[in-house]
Amino acid sequence: MTSHDIPAFSISIGIIAFGIWIASGTIGAGTHLAWILMGLLPVIVGTISLCLVVREVSVAPRN
């Protein structure tokens, strides 16, 4: 694991948490479906980003 892997993990987790925060807030308020979908978009993007980071770390050669 290199020094740039830690921020990549943190950013991915942050994006996922932000999306969950938006989606849960809109579900709790009972607002429009469009806002719930807008909250799910960062969750999807963050999950894809996290998967790519994990794959990069596991594929990287070890010295």
Short mmCIF file of N, CA, C and O in Angstrom, two decimals:
data_model
loop_
_atom_site.label_atom_id
_atom_site.label_comp_id
_atom_site.label_asym_id
_atom_site.label_seq_id
_atom_site.Cartn_x
_atom_site.Cartn_y
_atom_site.Cartn_z
N MET A 1 0.85 -1.17 0.00
CA MET A 1 0.00 0.00 0.00
C MET A 1 0.90 1.24 0.00
O MET A 1 1.79 1.36 0.82
N THR A 2 0.63 2.12 -0.94
CA THR A 2 1.44 3.32 -1.05
C THR A 2 0.76 4.50 -0.36
O THR A 2 -0.37 4.39 0.11
N SER A 3 1.46 5.62 -0.34
CA SER A 3 0.94 6.78 0.37
C SER A 3 -0.27 7.41 -0.34
O SER A 3 -1.04 8.12 0.29
N HIS A 4 -0.44 7.18 -1.63
CA HIS A 4 -1.60 7.75 -2.31
C HIS A 4 -2.84 6.87 -2.20
O HIS A 4 -3.92 7.27 -2.63
N ASP A 5 -2.71 5.69 -1.64
CA ASP A 5 -3.87 4.80 -1.49
C ASP A 5 -4.78 5.24 -0.35
O ASP A 5 -6.00 5.11 -0.45
N ILE A 6 -4.20 5.78 0.71
CA ILE A 6 -5.00 6.20 1.87
C ILE A 6 -5.97 7.33 1.49
O ILE A 6 -7.17 7.23 1.79
N PRO A 7 -5.51 8.40 0.82
CA PRO A 7 -6.48 9.44 0.42
C PRO A 7 -7.52 8.93 -0.57
O PRO A 7 -8.67 9.36 -0.54
N ALA A 8 -7.14 8.01 -1.44
CA ALA A 8 -8.09 7.47 -2.40
C ALA A 8 -9.21 6.71 -1.69
O ALA A 8 -10.38 6.83 -2.05
N PHE A 9 -8.84 5.91 -0.68
CA PHE A 9 -9.85 5.22 0.12
C PHE A 9 -10.75 6.23 0.83
O PHE A 9 -11.97 6.10 0.83
N SER A 10 -10.14 7.24 1.44
CA SER A 10 -10.90 8.24 2.20
C SER A 10 -11.87 9.01 1.32
O SER A 10 -13.01 9.26 1.72
N ILE A 11 -11.43 9.39 0.13
CA ILE A 11 -12.30 10.13 -0.78
C ILE A 11 -13.47 9.25 -1.22
O ILE A 11 -14.62 9.71 -1.26
N SER A 12 -13.20 8.00 -1.54
CA SER A 12 -14.27 7.09 -1.95
C SER A 12 -15.30 6.89 -0.84
O SER A 12 -16.51 6.95 -1.08
N ILE A 13 -14.83 6.68 0.37
CA ILE A 13 -15.73 6.50 1.51
C ILE A 13 -16.52 7.78 1.77
O ILE A 13 -17.71 7.75 2.08
N GLY A 14 -15.86 8.93 1.61
CA GLY A 14 -16.54 10.22 1.80
C GLY A 14 -17.64 10.44 0.78
O GLY A 14 -18.72 10.96 1.12
N ILE A 15 -17.39 10.07 -0.47
CA ILE A 15 -18.42 10.21 -1.50
C ILE A 15 -19.62 9.32 -1.18
O ILE A 15 -20.77 9.74 -1.31
N ILE A 16 -19.35 8.10 -0.75
CA ILE A 16 -20.43 7.18 -0.40
C ILE A 16 -21.23 7.74 0.79
O ILE A 16 -22.46 7.74 0.78
N ALA A 17 -20.52 8.23 1.81
CA ALA A 17 -21.20 8.78 2.99
C ALA A 17 -22.04 10.00 2.63
O ALA A 17 -23.15 10.17 3.15
N PHE A 18 -21.55 10.84 1.74
CA PHE A 18 -22.30 12.02 1.32
C PHE A 18 -23.60 11.60 0.63
O PHE A 18 -24.66 12.16 0.89
N GLY A 19 -23.52 10.62 -0.24
CA GLY A 19 -24.71 10.13 -0.93
C GLY A 19 -25.72 9.52 0.02
O GLY A 19 -26.93 9.73 -0.12
N ILE A 20 -25.24 8.77 0.99
CA ILE A 20 -26.13 8.18 1.98
C ILE A 20 -26.80 9.28 2.81
O ILE A 20 -27.99 9.20 3.12
N TRP A 21 -26.04 10.31 3.14
CA TRP A 21 -26.59 11.43 3.90
C TRP A 21 -27.71 12.13 3.13
O TRP A 21 -28.77 12.43 3.69
N ILE A 22 -27.50 12.37 1.84
CA ILE A 22 -28.53 13.01 1.02
C ILE A 22 -29.76 12.11 0.90
O ILE A 22 -30.89 12.55 1.10
N ALA A 23 -29.54 10.83 0.57
CA ALA A 23 -30.66 9.92 0.37
C ALA A 23 -31.45 9.72 1.65
O ALA A 23 -32.69 9.75 1.64
N SER A 24 -30.77 9.54 2.77
CA SER A 24 -31.49 9.31 4.02
C SER A 24 -32.23 10.56 4.48
O SER A 24 -33.33 10.48 5.03
N GLY A 25 -31.65 11.72 4.24
CA GLY A 25 -32.33 12.96 4.61
C GLY A 25 -33.58 13.20 3.80
O GLY A 25 -34.61 13.66 4.33
N THR A 26 -33.53 12.87 2.54
CA THR A 26 -34.71 13.07 1.70
C THR A 26 -35.77 12.01 1.97
O THR A 26 -36.97 12.31 1.90
N ILE A 27 -35.36 10.80 2.28
CA ILE A 27 -36.35 9.77 2.62
C ILE A 27 -37.05 10.15 3.92
O ILE A 27 -38.27 10.03 4.04
N GLY A 28 -36.28 10.64 4.89
CA GLY A 28 -36.86 11.04 6.17
C GLY A 28 -37.80 12.22 6.03
O GLY A 28 -38.79 12.33 6.75
N ALA A 29 -37.51 13.13 5.11
CA ALA A 29 -38.36 14.30 4.92
C ALA A 29 -39.56 13.99 4.03
O ALA A 29 -40.51 14.77 3.97
N GLY A 30 -39.50 12.87 3.32
CA GLY A 30 -40.61 12.48 2.45
C GLY A 30 -40.72 13.35 1.20
O GLY A 30 -41.81 13.57 0.70
N THR A 31 -39.59 13.84 0.71
CA THR A 31 -39.62 14.70 -0.47
C THR A 31 -39.63 13.88 -1.75
O THR A 31 -39.76 12.67 -1.72
N HIS A 32 -39.42 14.52 -2.84
CA HIS A 32 -39.57 13.93 -4.17
C HIS A 32 -38.57 12.81 -4.45
O HIS A 32 -37.46 12.79 -3.91
N LEU A 33 -38.98 11.93 -5.31
CA LEU A 33 -38.15 10.80 -5.72
C LEU A 33 -36.88 11.26 -6.42
O LEU A 33 -35.84 10.61 -6.31
N ALA A 34 -36.94 12.39 -7.10
CA ALA A 34 -35.77 12.88 -7.82
C ALA A 34 -34.61 13.16 -6.87
O ALA A 34 -33.45 12.88 -7.18
N TRP A 35 -34.89 13.69 -5.68
CA TRP A 35 -33.82 13.97 -4.72
C TRP A 35 -33.24 12.68 -4.15
O TRP A 35 -32.04 12.61 -3.87
N ILE A 36 -34.07 11.68 -3.98
CA ILE A 36 -33.56 10.39 -3.51
C ILE A 36 -32.61 9.80 -4.55
O ILE A 36 -31.53 9.29 -4.21
N LEU A 37 -33.00 9.89 -5.81
CA LEU A 37 -32.12 9.39 -6.88
C LEU A 37 -30.84 10.21 -6.97
O LEU A 37 -29.77 9.66 -7.25
N MET A 38 -30.93 11.51 -6.72
CA MET A 38 -29.73 12.35 -6.71
C MET A 38 -28.79 11.95 -5.58
O MET A 38 -27.58 12.07 -5.69
N GLY A 39 -29.35 11.47 -4.48
CA GLY A 39 -28.52 10.99 -3.38
C GLY A 39 -27.90 9.64 -3.68
O GLY A 39 -26.80 9.33 -3.21
N LEU A 40 -28.59 8.84 -4.46
CA LEU A 40 -28.05 7.52 -4.79
C LEU A 40 -26.93 7.60 -5.82
O LEU A 40 -26.08 6.71 -5.88
N LEU A 41 -26.90 8.64 -6.61
CA LEU A 41 -25.85 8.79 -7.62
C LEU A 41 -24.46 8.85 -6.99
O LEU A 41 -23.56 8.12 -7.42
N PRO A 42 -24.21 9.66 -5.95
CA PRO A 42 -22.88 9.64 -5.33
C PRO A 42 -22.55 8.30 -4.67
O PRO A 42 -21.38 7.90 -4.62
N VAL A 43 -23.56 7.60 -4.17
CA VAL A 43 -23.31 6.28 -3.59
C VAL A 43 -22.79 5.33 -4.66
O VAL A 43 -21.82 4.60 -4.45
N ILE A 44 -23.40 5.37 -5.82
CA ILE A 44 -22.97 4.50 -6.92
C ILE A 44 -21.57 4.88 -7.40
O ILE A 44 -20.70 4.02 -7.57
N VAL A 45 -21.34 6.18 -7.58
CA VAL A 45 -20.02 6.64 -8.04
C VAL A 45 -18.94 6.32 -7.00
O VAL A 45 -17.85 5.86 -7.35
N GLY A 46 -19.24 6.54 -5.73
CA GLY A 46 -18.27 6.22 -4.67
C GLY A 46 -17.97 4.74 -4.58
O GLY A 46 -16.83 4.34 -4.33
N THR A 47 -18.99 3.91 -4.77
CA THR A 47 -18.78 2.46 -4.73
C THR A 47 -17.90 2.01 -5.89
O THR A 47 -17.00 1.18 -5.70
N ILE A 48 -18.15 2.55 -7.06
CA ILE A 48 -17.30 2.21 -8.21
C ILE A 48 -15.87 2.67 -7.96
O ILE A 48 -14.92 1.92 -8.22
N SER A 49 -15.71 3.87 -7.43
CA SER A 49 -14.38 4.39 -7.13
C SER A 49 -13.67 3.52 -6.10
O SER A 49 -12.48 3.22 -6.24
N LEU A 50 -14.39 3.11 -5.07
CA LEU A 50 -13.80 2.26 -4.04
C LEU A 50 -13.38 0.91 -4.61
O LEU A 50 -12.30 0.40 -4.29
N CYS A 51 -14.20 0.34 -5.47
CA CYS A 51 -13.85 -0.94 -6.10
C CYS A 51 -12.59 -0.81 -6.95
O CYS A 51 -11.74 -1.71 -6.94
N LEU A 52 -12.47 0.29 -7.67
CA LEU A 52 -11.28 0.50 -8.49
C LEU A 52 -10.03 0.68 -7.64
O LEU A 52 -8.96 0.16 -7.99
N VAL A 53 -10.16 1.37 -6.52
CA VAL A 53 -9.00 1.55 -5.63
C VAL A 53 -8.59 0.22 -5.02
O VAL A 53 -7.40 -0.10 -4.96
N VAL A 54 -9.56 -0.57 -4.58
CA VAL A 54 -9.25 -1.87 -3.99
C VAL A 54 -8.59 -2.77 -5.02
O VAL A 54 -7.61 -3.46 -4.73
N ARG A 55 -9.10 -2.74 -6.25
CA ARG A 55 -8.50 -3.57 -7.30
C ARG A 55 -7.08 -3.12 -7.60
O ARG A 55 -6.19 -3.94 -7.79
N GLU A 56 -6.85 -1.81 -7.63
CA GLU A 56 -5.51 -1.29 -7.91
C GLU A 56 -4.52 -1.69 -6.81
O GLU A 56 -3.39 -2.05 -7.09
N VAL A 57 -4.97 -1.65 -5.56
CA VAL A 57 -4.09 -2.02 -4.45
C VAL A 57 -3.80 -3.51 -4.49
O VAL A 57 -2.66 -3.93 -4.27
N SER A 58 -4.78 -4.33 -4.80
CA SER A 58 -4.57 -5.78 -4.78
C SER A 58 -3.79 -6.26 -6.00
O SER A 58 -3.15 -7.30 -5.94
N VAL A 59 -3.80 -5.50 -7.10
CA VAL A 59 -3.08 -5.89 -8.31
C VAL A 59 -1.65 -5.37 -8.31
O VAL A 59 -0.77 -5.93 -8.95
N ALA A 60 -1.40 -4.31 -7.55
CA ALA A 60 -0.08 -3.68 -7.56
C ALA A 60 0.98 -4.66 -7.06
O ALA A 60 0.76 -5.41 -6.11
N PRO A 61 2.14 -4.67 -7.73
CA PRO A 61 3.21 -5.58 -7.30
C PRO A 61 3.79 -5.15 -5.97
O PRO A 61 3.87 -3.97 -5.66
N ARG A 62 4.16 -6.12 -5.16
CA ARG A 62 4.75 -5.84 -3.84
C ARG A 62 6.26 -5.94 -3.95
O ARG A 62 6.80 -6.85 -4.55
N ASN A 63 6.92 -5.00 -3.32
CA ASN A 63 8.40 -4.98 -3.35
C ASN A 63 8.96 -5.68 -2.15
O ASN A 63 8.57 -5.64 -1.10
#
